[in-house]
CSV table of C-alpha atoms and ligand atoms in Angstrom, one decimal:
chain,number,residue,atom,x,y,z
C,25,MET,CA,0.0,0.0,0.0
C,26,ASP,CA,1.2,3.5,-0.9
C,27,LYS,CA,0.8,6.5,1.3
C,28,GLN,CA,-1.4,8.8,-0.9
C,29,SER,CA,-4.7,9.8,0.7
C,30,ILE,CA,-7.0,6.9,0.4
C,31,THR,CA,-10.7,6.2,1.1
C,32,ILE,CA,-12.2,3.3,2.9
C,33,SER,CA,-12.9,1.3,-0.2
C,34,GLN,CA,-9.5,2.0,-1.6
C,35,ALA,CA,-7.8,0.9,1.7
C,36,LEU,CA,-9.9,-2.2,1.8
C,37,ALA,CA,-9.1,-3.1,-1.8
C,38,GLU,CA,-5.5,-2.6,-1.5
C,39,ALA,CA,-5.2,-4.5,1.7
C,40,HIS,CA,-7.1,-7.3,0.2
C,41,ARG,CA,-4.3,-7.7,-2.4
C,42,HIS,CA,-2.1,-8.8,0.5
C,43,ILE,CA,-4.3,-10.4,3.3
C,44,ASP,CA,-7.7,-12.0,3.7
C,45,GLN,CA,-10.6,-9.8,3.0
C,46,ILE,CA,-12.3,-10.2,6.6
C,47,ASP,CA,-9.0,-9.6,8.2
C,48,ALA,CA,-8.7,-6.4,6.1
C,49,ARG,CA,-12.2,-5.3,7.2
C,50,ILE,CA,-11.6,-6.1,10.9
C,51,LEU,CA,-8.4,-4.3,11.0
C,52,LEU,CA,-9.9,-1.1,9.3
C,53,GLU,CA,-12.8,-1.3,11.8
C,54,HIS,CA,-10.2,-1.4,14.7
C,55,VAL,CA,-8.2,1.5,13.3
C,56,LEU,CA,-11.2,3.8,12.6
C,57,ASP,CA,-12.9,2.5,15.8
C,58,VAL,CA,-16.1,1.8,13.9
C,59,ALA,CA,-18.7,-0.9,13.3
C,60,HIS,CA,-18.8,-2.8,10.0
C,61,ALA,CA,-21.9,-0.7,9.1
C,62,PHE,CA,-19.7,2.4,9.0
C,63,LEU,CA,-17.5,0.9,6.3
C,64,LEU,CA,-20.5,0.0,4.2
C,65,THR,CA,-22.1,3.4,4.6
C,66,TYR,CA,-19.2,5.6,4.0
C,67,PRO,CA,-17.0,3.9,1.5
C,68,ASP,CA,-15.6,7.4,0.4
C,69,TYR,CA,-14.6,8.4,3.7
C,70,VAL,CA,-10.9,9.5,3.5
C,71,LEU,CA,-8.5,8.1,6.2
C,72,THR,CA,-6.5,10.7,8.1
C,73,ALA,CA,-2.6,10.3,7.7
C,74,LEU,CA,-2.5,8.9,11.3
C,75,GLN,CA,-5.2,6.3,10.4
C,76,GLN,CA,-3.6,5.4,7.2
C,77,GLU,CA,-0.2,4.9,8.9
C,78,MET,CA,-1.9,2.7,11.5
C,79,TYR,CA,-3.7,0.7,9.0
C,80,LEU,CA,-0.5,0.1,7.0
C,81,HIS,CA,1.2,-1.0,10.0
C,82,PHE,CA,-1.5,-3.5,10.9
C,83,VAL,CA,-1.8,-5.0,7.4
C,84,GLN,CA,2.0,-5.3,7.3
C,85,SER,CA,1.9,-7.2,10.7
C,86,ARG,CA,-0.8,-9.3,9.3
C,87,MET,CA,1.2,-10.1,6.2
C,88,GLU,CA,4.1,-11.3,8.4
C,89,GLY,CA,1.6,-13.8,10.2
C,90,VAL,CA,0.6,-11.9,13.4
C,91,PRO,CA,-3.0,-13.1,14.2
C,92,VAL,CA,-5.7,-10.5,13.7
C,93,ALA,CA,-6.9,-11.1,17.3
C,94,TYR,CA,-3.5,-10.1,18.7
C,95,LEU,CA,-3.3,-7.0,16.6
C,96,VAL,CA,-6.8,-5.9,17.8
C,97,GLY,CA,-6.5,-7.3,21.3
C,98,LYS,CA,-9.9,-9.2,21.2
C,99,ARG,CA,-11.8,-12.1,19.7
C,100,ASP,CA,-15.5,-13.0,19.7
C,101,PHE,CA,-16.4,-16.4,21.0
C,102,PHE,CA,-19.8,-17.9,21.2
C,103,ASP,CA,-22.0,-14.6,22.1
C,104,LEU,CA,-19.3,-12.8,23.9
C,105,THR,CA,-16.1,-10.7,23.1
C,106,PHE,CA,-12.9,-11.6,25.0
C,107,LYS,CA,-9.6,-9.7,25.4
C,108,VAL,CA,-6.6,-11.7,24.1
C,109,SER,CA,-2.9,-11.1,24.1
C,110,GLN,CA,0.1,-13.1,22.9
C,111,ALA,CA,-0.1,-14.8,26.4
C,112,VAL,CA,-3.0,-16.8,25.3
C,113,LEU,CA,-4.3,-19.0,22.5
C,114,VAL,CA,-6.6,-17.2,20.1
C,115,PRO,CA,-10.0,-18.8,20.8
C,116,ARG,CA,-11.1,-21.0,17.9
C,117,PRO,CA,-14.6,-21.5,16.5
C,118,GLU,CA,-14.1,-25.4,17.0
C,119,THR,CA,-14.0,-24.8,20.8
C,120,GLU,CA,-17.8,-23.5,20.7
C,121,LEU,CA,-18.6,-27.3,20.1
C,122,LEU,CA,-17.2,-28.1,23.4
C,123,VAL,CA,-19.1,-25.3,24.9
C,124,GLU,CA,-22.4,-26.5,23.4
C,125,LEU,CA,-21.9,-30.0,24.6
C,126,ALA,CA,-21.1,-28.8,28.0
C,127,LEU,CA,-24.3,-26.7,28.1
C,128,ASP,CA,-26.2,-29.7,26.8
C,129,LEU,CA,-25.0,-31.7,29.7
C,130,THR,CA,-25.9,-29.0,32.3
C,131,ALA,CA,-29.2,-28.0,30.8
C,132,SER,CA,-31.3,-28.6,33.9
C,133,GLY,CA,-29.9,-25.4,35.7
C,134,LYS,CA,-28.8,-27.5,38.9
C,135,PRO,CA,-25.9,-26.0,40.8
C,136,TYR,CA,-23.3,-28.0,38.8
C,137,ARG,CA,-19.6,-27.9,39.7
C,138,ILE,CA,-17.7,-27.6,36.6
C,139,LEU,CA,-13.9,-27.5,36.0
C,140,ASP,CA,-12.1,-26.0,32.9
C,141,LEU,CA,-8.5,-27.3,32.6
C,142,GLY,CA,-6.2,-24.9,30.6
C,143,THR,CA,-8.5,-22.0,30.6
C,144,GLY,CA,-6.3,-19.6,28.6
C,145,SER,CA,-8.3,-16.4,27.9
C,146,GLY,CA,-11.2,-18.0,29.9
C,147,VAL,CA,-13.5,-18.4,26.9
C,148,ILE,CA,-14.9,-21.9,27.9
C,149,ALA,CA,-15.1,-21.3,31.7
C,150,ILE,CA,-16.6,-17.7,31.2
C,151,THR,CA,-19.0,-18.7,28.5
C,152,LEU,CA,-20.4,-21.4,30.7
C,153,ALA,CA,-20.6,-19.4,33.8
C,154,ARG,CA,-22.5,-16.7,31.9
C,155,HIS,CA,-24.9,-19.2,30.5
C,156,ARG,CA,-25.2,-21.3,33.8
C,157,PRO,CA,-25.3,-18.7,36.6
C,158,GLN,CA,-26.2,-21.4,39.1
C,159,ALA,CA,-23.0,-23.4,38.3
C,160,ARG,CA,-19.8,-23.2,40.3
C,161,ILE,CA,-16.9,-23.1,38.0
C,162,VAL,CA,-13.2,-23.4,38.5
C,163,ALA,CA,-10.7,-22.5,35.8
C,164,VAL,CA,-7.1,-23.7,35.9
C,165,ASP,CA,-4.1,-22.6,33.9
C,166,ARG,CA,-0.4,-23.0,34.4
C,167,SER,CA,0.4,-19.6,32.9
C,168,ASP,CA,0.1,-16.6,35.4
C,169,ASP,CA,-0.3,-14.4,32.3
C,170,ALA,CA,-3.1,-16.4,30.9
C,171,ILE,CA,-4.8,-16.4,34.3
C,172,ALA,CA,-4.5,-12.5,34.4
C,173,ILE,CA,-6.2,-12.2,31.1
C,174,ALA,CA,-8.9,-14.7,32.0
C,175,ARG,CA,-9.5,-12.7,35.2
C,176,TRP,CA,-9.7,-9.5,33.3
C,177,ASN,CA,-12.3,-11.1,31.0
C,178,ALA,CA,-14.5,-12.4,33.9
C,179,GLU,CA,-14.6,-9.2,35.6
C,180,ASN,CA,-15.3,-7.3,32.3
C,181,LEU,CA,-18.2,-9.8,31.5
C,182,GLY,CA,-19.6,-9.5,34.9
C,183,VAL,CA,-19.1,-13.3,35.9
C,184,SER,CA,-18.6,-14.1,39.6
C,185,ASN,CA,-19.5,-17.9,39.8
C,186,LEU,CA,-16.0,-18.6,38.8
C,187,ARG,CA,-12.7,-19.3,40.5
C,188,PHE,CA,-9.4,-19.1,39.0
C,189,ILE,CA,-6.3,-21.1,39.9
C,190,ALA,CA,-2.8,-20.8,38.7
C,191,GLY,CA,-1.4,-24.3,38.6
C,192,ASN,CA,-0.5,-27.6,36.9
C,193,TRP,CA,-3.7,-29.3,35.9
C,194,PHE,CA,-5.4,-31.0,38.9
C,195,ASP,CA,-2.3,-30.3,41.3
C,196,GLU,CA,-4.2,-27.5,43.4
C,197,LEU,CA,-7.5,-29.3,43.4
C,198,SER,CA,-6.7,-32.1,46.0
C,199,GLY,CA,-10.0,-33.5,47.4
C,200,GLU,CA,-12.2,-31.6,44.9
C,201,GLU,CA,-14.8,-33.2,42.8
C,202,PHE,CA,-16.7,-32.0,39.8
C,203,ASP,CA,-19.9,-32.9,37.8
C,204,LEU,CA,-18.3,-32.0,34.6
C,205,ILE,CA,-14.6,-31.5,33.6
C,206,VAL,CA,-14.0,-29.8,30.2
C,207,SER,CA,-10.5,-29.0,28.6
C,208,ASN,CA,-9.1,-27.8,25.3
C,209,PRO,CA,-5.6,-28.8,26.3
C,210,PRO,CA,-2.4,-28.5,24.2
C,211,TYR,CA,-2.5,-31.3,21.6
C,212,VAL,CA,0.0,-30.5,18.8
C,213,ALA,CA,2.9,-32.9,18.5
C,214,GLU,CA,6.3,-31.0,19.3
C,215,SER,CA,7.6,-32.2,16.0
C,216,ASP,CA,4.7,-30.9,14.0
C,217,PRO,CA,5.9,-28.5,11.3
C,218,HIS,CA,2.8,-26.2,11.7
C,219,LEU,CA,4.2,-25.0,14.9
C,220,GLN,CA,6.9,-23.1,12.8
C,221,GLN,CA,4.2,-21.9,10.2
C,222,GLY,CA,1.6,-19.2,9.9
C,223,ASP,CA,-0.3,-17.8,12.9
C,224,LEU,CA,0.9,-20.6,15.3
C,225,ARG,CA,4.3,-19.1,15.3
C,226,PHE,CA,2.8,-16.1,17.3
C,227,GLU,CA,0.8,-18.2,19.8
C,228,PRO,CA,2.3,-19.4,23.2
C,229,LEU,CA,4.1,-22.9,22.8
C,230,ILE,CA,2.6,-23.9,26.4
C,231,ALA,CA,-0.9,-23.5,24.7
C,232,LEU,CA,-0.1,-25.7,21.7
C,233,SER,CA,2.6,-28.3,22.0
C,234,ALA,CA,2.1,-31.6,24.0
C,235,GLY,CA,5.1,-34.1,23.6
C,236,LYS,CA,6.1,-36.3,20.9
C,237,ASN,CA,2.6,-37.4,19.7
C,238,GLY,CA,0.6,-34.5,21.2
C,239,LEU,CA,-1.2,-36.7,23.5
C,240,THR,CA,0.7,-36.0,26.6
C,241,CYS,CA,-1.7,-33.5,28.2
C,242,ILE,CA,-4.7,-35.4,27.1
C,243,ARG,CA,-3.3,-38.8,28.5
C,244,HIS,CA,-2.5,-37.0,31.9
C,245,ILE,CA,-6.0,-35.4,32.2
C,246,ILE,CA,-7.8,-38.7,31.4
C,247,GLU,CA,-5.6,-40.6,33.9
C,248,ALA,CA,-6.3,-38.1,36.6
C,249,ALA,CA,-9.9,-37.0,36.0
C,250,PRO,CA,-11.7,-40.1,37.5
C,251,SER,CA,-10.5,-39.0,41.0
C,252,HIS,CA,-12.0,-35.6,40.5
C,253,LEU,CA,-15.4,-36.7,39.0
C,254,VAL,CA,-18.5,-37.5,41.0
C,255,ASP,CA,-20.2,-40.8,40.1
C,256,SER,CA,-21.9,-40.3,36.7
C,257,GLY,CA,-19.7,-37.1,36.1
C,258,TRP,CA,-18.6,-36.3,32.5
C,259,LEU,CA,-15.2,-35.5,31.1
C,260,LEU,CA,-15.2,-33.6,27.7
C,261,LEU,CA,-12.0,-33.0,25.8
C,262,GLU,CA,-11.2,-31.1,22.7
C,263,HIS,CA,-8.4,-32.8,20.6
C,264,GLY,CA,-6.6,-32.9,17.2
C,265,TYR,CA,-8.2,-33.9,14.0
C,266,ASN,CA,-6.7,-37.4,14.2
C,267,GLN,CA,-6.8,-38.1,17.9
C,268,ALA,CA,-10.5,-39.1,18.4
C,269,ASP,CA,-9.7,-42.9,18.2
C,270,GLU,CA,-6.9,-42.6,20.7
C,271,CYS,CA,-8.9,-40.5,23.1
C,272,ARG,CA,-11.8,-43.0,23.0
C,273,GLN,CA,-9.3,-45.7,23.7
C,274,LEU,CA,-7.8,-43.9,26.7
C,275,LEU,CA,-11.3,-43.2,28.1
C,276,GLN,CA,-12.1,-46.9,27.9
C,277,ASN,CA,-8.9,-47.8,29.7
C,278,LYS,CA,-10.1,-45.8,32.6
C,279,ASP,CA,-13.5,-47.4,32.5
C,280,PHE,CA,-15.5,-44.5,31.3
C,281,SER,CA,-18.8,-45.4,29.7
C,282,ASN,CA,-21.0,-43.5,27.2
C,283,ILE,CA,-17.9,-42.6,25.3
C,284,ARG,CA,-18.4,-40.6,22.1
C,285,SER,CA,-16.7,-38.3,19.7
C,286,TYR,CA,-18.5,-35.3,18.3
C,287,PRO,CA,-17.8,-33.6,14.9
C,288,ASP,CA,-17.2,-29.8,14.4
C,289,LEU,CA,-18.9,-27.9,11.6
C,290,ALA,CA,-16.3,-29.2,9.3
C,291,GLY,CA,-17.3,-32.7,10.1
C,292,ILE,CA,-14.0,-33.4,11.8
C,293,MET,CA,-14.1,-35.4,15.2
C,294,ARG,CA,-13.1,-32.6,17.5
C,295,VAL,CA,-14.4,-33.4,21.0
C,296,THR,CA,-14.5,-36.8,22.8
C,297,GLY,CA,-16.1,-37.5,26.0
C,298,GLY,CA,-17.2,-40.1,28.4
C,299,GLN,CA,-18.9,-40.6,31.8
C,300,ILE,CA,-17.5,-42.2,34.9
C,301,ASN,CA,-19.2,-44.9,37.2
C,302,ALA,CA,-22.5,-44.2,35.2
K,12,SAM,C1,-5.1,-25.0,23.7
K,12,SAM,S1,-5.0,-23.8,25.0
K,12,SAM,C2,-6.7,-23.4,25.3
K,12,SAM,C3,-7.0,-22.1,25.9
K,12,SAM,C4,-8.5,-21.9,25.9
K,12,SAM,N1,-9.2,-22.9,26.9
K,12,SAM,C5,-9.2,-22.0,24.7
K,12,SAM,O1,-9.9,-23.0,24.4
K,12,SAM,O2,-9.1,-21.1,23.8
K,12,SAM,C6,-4.4,-24.7,26.3
K,12,SAM,C7,-4.1,-23.9,27.6
K,12,SAM,O3,-3.6,-25.0,28.6
K,12,SAM,C8,-2.7,-24.3,29.5
K,12,SAM,N2,-1.7,-25.3,29.9
K,12,SAM,C9,-0.7,-26.0,29.4
K,12,SAM,N3,-0.1,-26.8,30.3
K,12,SAM,C10,-0.8,-26.8,31.4
K,12,SAM,C11,-0.7,-27.4,32.6
K,12,SAM,N4,0.4,-28.3,32.8
K,12,SAM,N5,-1.5,-27.1,33.6
K,12,SAM,C12,-2.6,-26.2,33.3
K,12,SAM,N6,-2.7,-25.6,32.2
K,12,SAM,C13,-1.8,-25.8,31.2
K,12,SAM,C14,-2.0,-23.3,28.4
K,12,SAM,O4,-1.3,-22.3,29.2
K,12,SAM,C15,-3.1,-22.8,27.6
K,12,SAM,O5,-3.7,-21.7,28.2
């Protein structure tokens, strides 16, 4: 993009030569601090020099692979908007499946105890807390920086039925039991070349990488979950596109029942779950 005076429609067209159309739009909305409708209504609005400078900077960063969510500092998830930073994974649409399944399992509105392991920005725990105000939710993450972002989101979204714990998986939960444990743990194999490509390069390795075959965290959570679940309690795990069979096997090894994998919108088995002592 060059530095002559440009209008909204010119800025979008020029940016779209280098980056995705939706990314170009979201970045311009952010720079102008306007909603999408403004871009549609005023295509001939001329950007100020400062706005143009900022937009150029953001488009350049996006071209280098920085996720849009980090550039604008937020991401929509389910029906809420969450603050994000490079300390947390960018929430993915696939994870909404995990939340939908968790809401189905807790539909009766009882005071369920729910645990979210590896909460990151808090999207799963906070969305559940908003939709299930009677539930008591615990959210754990090993990263202090992630917990700080999640706390900020909870406060900003007015959620109080939620307790945050900085720690390693179940380590700080001795003696505590839950009706439902949910987790979107790291599940990328450490040798996976995707970790060195595209947007993943900018996301925290602790949120992505999980041992040789990507199953280290999943295996640990399935091993330890039964002693933190009430009878008939559920465990729901998000996992990689090719990990459903192994997840079901691991659940079977620990005597879970009603084991099932659930497809995301792309038809990929993305969440696997089961019930203990049912
Ligand atoms: C894939 S991210 C999921 C973040 C968020 N739940 C989401 O769905 O967007 C996994 C999270 O697990 C956390 N994590 C990694 N190892 C952990 C451990 N040993 N104990 C607790 N949390 C851990 C990471 O810091 C990261 O926030």
